[in-house]
Structures are given as C-alpha cells and as structure tokens.
Short mmCIF file of C-alpha atoms in Angstrom, two decimals:
data_model
loop_
_atom_site.label_atom_id
_atom_site.label_comp_id
_atom_site.label_asym_id
_atom_site.label_seq_id
_atom_site.Cartn_x
_atom_site.Cartn_y
_atom_site.Cartn_z
CA MET W 1 210.35 181.18 67.18
CA LEU W 2 209.17 184.74 67.80
CA THR W 3 207.16 186.52 65.11
CA TRP W 4 206.54 190.22 64.46
CA LYS W 5 202.99 189.82 65.84
CA GLU W 6 204.39 188.47 69.14
CA VAL W 7 206.95 191.31 69.31
CA ILE W 8 204.14 193.86 68.88
CA ASN W 9 202.04 192.07 71.51
CA PHE W 10 204.93 192.24 73.99
CA SER W 11 205.38 195.97 73.30
CA VAL W 12 201.67 196.65 73.84
CA LYS W 13 200.51 194.11 76.42
CA GLY W 14 203.64 193.55 78.51
CA ASN W 15 206.93 191.71 78.29
CA PRO W 16 207.87 188.19 79.32
CA ILE W 17 209.16 187.86 82.88
CA PRO W 18 212.98 187.75 83.00
CA ASP W 19 214.83 184.95 84.79
CA GLN W 20 216.29 187.56 87.15
CA ARG W 21 216.59 191.33 87.58
CA VAL W 22 219.75 193.43 87.92
CA GLU W 23 219.32 196.97 89.18
CA LYS W 24 222.04 199.50 89.94
CA THR W 25 222.20 203.21 90.67
CA GLU W 26 223.29 205.59 87.93
CA ALA W 27 226.61 206.02 89.78
CA GLU W 28 227.14 202.24 89.78
CA TRP W 29 226.39 202.03 86.02
CA LYS W 30 228.80 204.91 85.31
CA ALA W 31 231.55 203.18 87.30
CA LEU W 32 230.97 199.86 85.48
CA LEU W 33 230.68 201.11 81.88
CA THR W 34 232.80 203.19 79.52
CA PRO W 35 231.30 206.62 78.72
CA GLU W 36 230.16 205.34 75.28
CA GLN W 37 228.61 202.17 76.74
CA TYR W 38 226.82 204.28 79.34
CA ARG W 39 225.54 206.74 76.70
CA ILE W 40 224.13 203.92 74.57
CA THR W 41 222.81 201.49 77.19
CA ARG W 42 221.57 203.82 79.91
CA LEU W 43 220.73 206.98 77.89
CA LYS W 44 219.30 205.18 74.81
CA GLY W 45 221.99 206.36 72.42
CA THR W 46 223.21 204.76 69.23
CA GLU W 47 226.58 204.25 67.60
CA ARG W 48 227.40 205.42 64.09
CA PRO W 49 226.67 202.77 61.43
CA HIS W 50 229.63 200.53 60.52
CA SER W 51 231.60 201.79 63.55
CA GLY W 52 230.89 198.99 66.04
CA ALA W 53 233.53 196.37 66.81
CA LEU W 54 231.00 193.51 66.53
CA CYS W 55 229.61 194.44 63.09
CA SER W 56 231.88 192.24 61.00
CA ILE W 57 232.71 189.55 63.55
CA HIS W 58 231.24 186.14 62.78
CA GLU W 59 232.97 183.93 65.35
CA ALA W 60 231.00 181.30 67.25
CA GLY W 61 229.73 182.38 70.64
CA LYS W 62 227.07 184.16 72.64
CA TYR W 63 226.43 187.89 72.64
CA ASN W 64 225.86 188.95 76.25
CA CYS W 65 224.58 192.23 77.69
CA ILE W 66 227.51 194.54 78.43
CA CYS W 67 225.79 195.72 81.62
CA CYS W 68 224.71 192.49 83.31
CA GLU W 69 226.22 189.68 81.18
CA THR W 70 222.82 188.13 80.40
CA PRO W 71 223.01 186.06 77.20
CA LEU W 72 221.01 187.88 74.50
CA PHE W 73 221.85 186.44 71.07
CA ASP W 74 223.69 183.45 69.63
CA SER W 75 226.16 183.73 66.75
CA THR W 76 224.21 181.12 64.78
CA ILE W 77 221.38 183.60 64.21
CA LYS W 78 223.58 186.61 63.34
CA PHE W 79 223.38 187.77 59.73
CA GLU W 80 224.81 190.46 57.50
CA SER W 81 222.01 193.01 57.05
CA GLY W 82 224.06 195.76 55.39
CA THR W 83 222.66 198.30 57.88
CA GLY W 84 225.91 198.94 59.75
CA TRP W 85 224.90 197.30 63.03
CA PRO W 86 225.10 193.69 64.18
CA SER W 87 221.83 192.00 63.21
CA PHE W 88 220.13 188.90 64.57
CA THR W 89 216.91 187.03 63.73
CA GLN W 90 215.94 185.85 67.24
CA PRO W 91 216.94 186.38 70.87
CA ILE W 92 218.67 183.49 72.63
CA LYS W 93 215.53 183.04 74.82
CA GLU W 94 212.09 184.58 74.50
CA ASN W 95 212.42 186.34 77.86
CA ALA W 96 215.94 187.75 77.24
CA ILE W 97 214.60 190.85 75.46
CA LYS W 98 212.20 193.58 76.57
CA TYR W 99 210.17 195.46 73.93
CA GLU W 100 208.82 199.03 74.04
CA ARG W 101 207.11 201.23 71.48
CA ASP W 102 209.47 204.05 70.43
CA THR W 103 208.08 207.17 68.76
CA ALA W 104 211.28 209.24 68.80
CA PHE W 105 212.46 210.96 65.63
CA GLY W 106 208.95 211.14 64.12
CA MET W 107 208.61 207.42 63.43
CA VAL W 108 207.20 204.37 65.19
CA ARG W 109 209.71 201.63 66.00
CA VAL W 110 210.09 198.88 68.59
CA GLU W 111 212.98 199.44 70.97
CA VAL W 112 214.71 196.37 72.37
CA MET W 113 216.32 196.27 75.79
CA CYS W 114 217.91 193.69 78.02
CA ASN W 115 215.00 192.28 80.00
CA THR W 116 217.29 191.72 83.00
CA CYS W 117 218.71 195.24 83.47
CA ASP W 118 216.80 197.47 80.99
CA ALA W 119 219.93 198.32 78.97
CA HIS W 120 219.05 199.86 75.60
CA LEU W 121 220.24 197.52 72.84
CA GLY W 122 218.71 198.89 69.65
CA HIS W 123 215.51 198.16 67.69
CA VAL W 124 213.73 195.27 66.01
CA PHE W 125 212.19 195.46 62.53
CA PRO W 126 209.96 193.13 60.46
CA ASP W 127 212.32 193.07 57.46
CA GLY W 128 214.70 190.26 58.40
CA PRO W 129 215.28 186.92 56.67
CA GLU W 130 212.93 183.96 56.87
CA PRO W 131 211.75 182.04 58.74
CA SER W 132 211.16 184.70 61.46
CA GLY W 133 211.29 187.79 59.26
CA LEU W 134 212.80 189.69 62.21
CA ARG W 135 215.90 191.91 62.23
CA TYR W 136 217.21 192.81 65.66
CA CYS W 137 219.49 195.77 64.91
CA ILE W 138 221.82 196.02 67.93
CA ASN W 139 224.55 198.44 69.03
CA SER W 140 227.96 196.75 69.40
CA GLU W 141 228.59 198.81 72.54
CA SER W 142 225.59 197.11 74.19
CA MET W 143 227.07 193.62 73.95
CA GLN W 144 230.17 191.54 74.49
CA LEU W 145 230.95 188.37 72.57
CA GLU W 146 231.65 185.31 74.68
CA LYS W 147 233.59 183.37 72.07
CA GLY W 148 233.13 179.66 71.54
CA VAL W 149 230.19 179.28 73.91
CA VAL W 150 227.24 177.43 72.35
CA ASN W 151 223.61 178.17 73.20
CA GLU W 152 222.45 175.54 75.69
CA ASN W 153 218.81 176.64 75.83
#
C-alpha cells in the first residue's frame, strides 16, 4: 500500500518504471480524443467539480486511462470525498501512476499522470481515508470505466 511519503519520494526522486510506454504525436492524440479529453489529459486541464460522468458512479469495474486504456484504479478503492471529482485511495498497481510536483496556482501539489502515456489525471492529497490516507482526485474525462472487471493484480 502506497503512503504519502512514498508518493513524495516518487515525485522527487523518480517514478516507478511502467510496464509499457505509449507515445503518440499531438495530431494522433487530437484524432483519438474528444476536445475536452484532449484539453484535460494532454494540456493538464481540469473539469468543473460535480460535472464529471464518473463522479457518482459506484459500479464494479476498473477505471482505465482514456488515452491508452491502462488500468489505473479499481472500483473497490473508490470513495465519496465530497470534492466533486472521482476519488480513490490507491492506484491499481504501484507503477500505474506517475507523480510530479505541481506549483501552479500559487500552491504546491502532486500531479498524477498515467505512467504509460503521461496523460494528466488530476492530483493526489494526504487527506484521504485510512489506511493509506491518500486521496487521488481524478478528472472523469481522463478515465473510462470497464464495468464488471475485477482487479487481477
């Protein structure tokens, strides 16, 4: 189980190696994604709180990257944070997520990205529920729910 200390270490000292890499040109990403998905995942945007389609969904399944279909989160670790974005306590695998220090908007945060294709997902915070204490705050537009699929890792 990842802890806040490990998240900070990844953001400072380097991220875990992904199982594979997916790289495309900007033109290929634009052709693959909707304009809103492109704005959020490739340009590091965010959706308005409580506007995402995956906010209030609690069906069993895996949440995969919208860009490369890499499994990111499992529905069993999704929780209602009240923030307006889908929230999770852990990634599906330690190396599924990439972490970077983010100093935009006059604050220090930890940005989370798909470690396979570098898609911007959202941010992680140390104010989640126990036992991890982590809250991965993720844009709905960055993910797709693969319903009924159970984490096999």
